[in-house]
Amino acid sequence: MINNIKSVFSIKDLENLSGIKAHTIRIWEKRYNILEPMRSNTNIRNYDTHNLQKLLNIVLLHNYGYKISRIAEHSSEKIELLVREIISEKSTKNHAINAFKMAMMNFDQALFFKTYANLLSEKSFREVFYEVFIPLMNEIGLLWQSGTITPAQEHFISYLIKQKLLVNTEKIQVLEPTRNDKVFVLYLPENEIHELGLMYLNYEILLNGYKTIYLGESVPIESLKDMKQYYDNIVYVAYLTVQPTKDEVNTYLQEIVTEIMTADSQVWLLGRMTEFVDLIKLPKSISVFNSIPDLVKEL
């Protein structure tokens, strides 16, 4: 049941959520009557949740090869039936991403868990994360930036994904490490709170048989100094999404080099702010990775 949740969408919202240009949506609407917009007193079109769900289903069918003219002949119920019939390996990913988006828009935990359970019946957790959760979080970042979703909706879906990560991580944390040549210390710099990518890396590194020490968000350099008293061959893994800023990132890394690095330690970096890292001025033991899969290959 939806109470006090954003249930009215502009055509720009529909564009952001479906990936179909507003101009194309207008053409489909005018020519084929596929949506039923509400009109404000000033004649501005708005759309309800039913319209959003119908559009997402239409886009899935269209991507699967159905012509818009054919889709338009069917009722919303028939369109939903067609979508259920064709959810094969080819379209499971897109259908799941759309279902997770609807769960997020409506704060619908039951839909999230049902969609996740369906995915897990045919994919490993790793496949679900790579094929569905990573693209979903990338889309959610753009939806948040464009104002289509609220921070509360972003936090809601992120927390549910974190729950699944923690459950799967715990299963392998209880196992003894099988590789002892390195110890991984995972952390986020001060004022950095975007933790999901780092949490998944923790899962992957554990899966590869290494010991990890997960320190989490907003860790000052001072706290990292303690690590070298306990372990040799440390690889520090940090995700730099918004902190340190582009103007501060190189100063921050110079401080890391001075304060915490030893002859046998390394620093592995990911995140948006790494594009501003000047590797020429830093030791070769500092590496930048463009994506989670790139880092995982290095394990």
CSV table of C-alpha atoms in Angstrom, one decimal, residues 183-187 211-215 219-237 259-262 264-266:
chain,number,residue,atom,x,y,z
A,183,VAL,CA,46.2,-9.1,4.3
A,184,PHE,CA,43.6,-6.7,3.0
A,185,VAL,CA,42.5,-3.7,5.0
A,186,LEU,CA,39.3,-2.1,3.5
A,187,TYR,CA,38.2,1.4,4.5
A,211,LYS,CA,42.0,-12.5,5.4
A,212,THR,CA,40.3,-9.1,5.3
A,213,ILE,CA,40.0,-6.4,8.0
A,214,TYR,CA,36.9,-4.3,7.2
A,215,LEU,CA,37.1,-0.8,8.8
A,219,VAL,CA,38.3,6.3,8.7
A,220,PRO,CA,41.1,8.9,9.5
A,221,ILE,CA,44.7,8.1,8.4
A,222,GLU,CA,45.6,8.0,12.1
A,223,SER,CA,43.5,4.9,12.6
A,224,LEU,CA,45.3,3.1,9.7
A,225,LYS,CA,48.7,3.5,11.3
A,226,ASP,CA,47.8,0.8,13.9
A,227,MET,CA,47.6,-1.9,11.2
A,228,LYS,CA,51.3,-2.1,10.5
A,229,GLN,CA,51.9,-3.0,14.1
A,230,TYR,CA,49.9,-6.2,13.6
A,231,TYR,CA,50.4,-7.3,10.0
A,232,ASP,CA,53.0,-7.5,7.2
A,233,ASN,CA,52.2,-7.4,3.5
A,234,ILE,CA,49.1,-5.2,3.9
A,235,VAL,CA,47.0,-4.1,0.9
A,236,TYR,CA,44.9,-1.1,1.8
A,237,VAL,CA,41.8,-0.9,-0.3
A,259,GLU,CA,52.3,7.9,7.4
A,260,ILE,CA,51.2,4.3,6.7
A,261,MET,CA,53.1,2.7,3.9
A,262,THR,CA,56.0,0.3,4.4
A,264,ASP,CA,55.9,-4.4,1.7
A,265,SER,CA,52.5,-2.6,1.7
A,266,GLN,CA,50.3,-1.5,-1.2
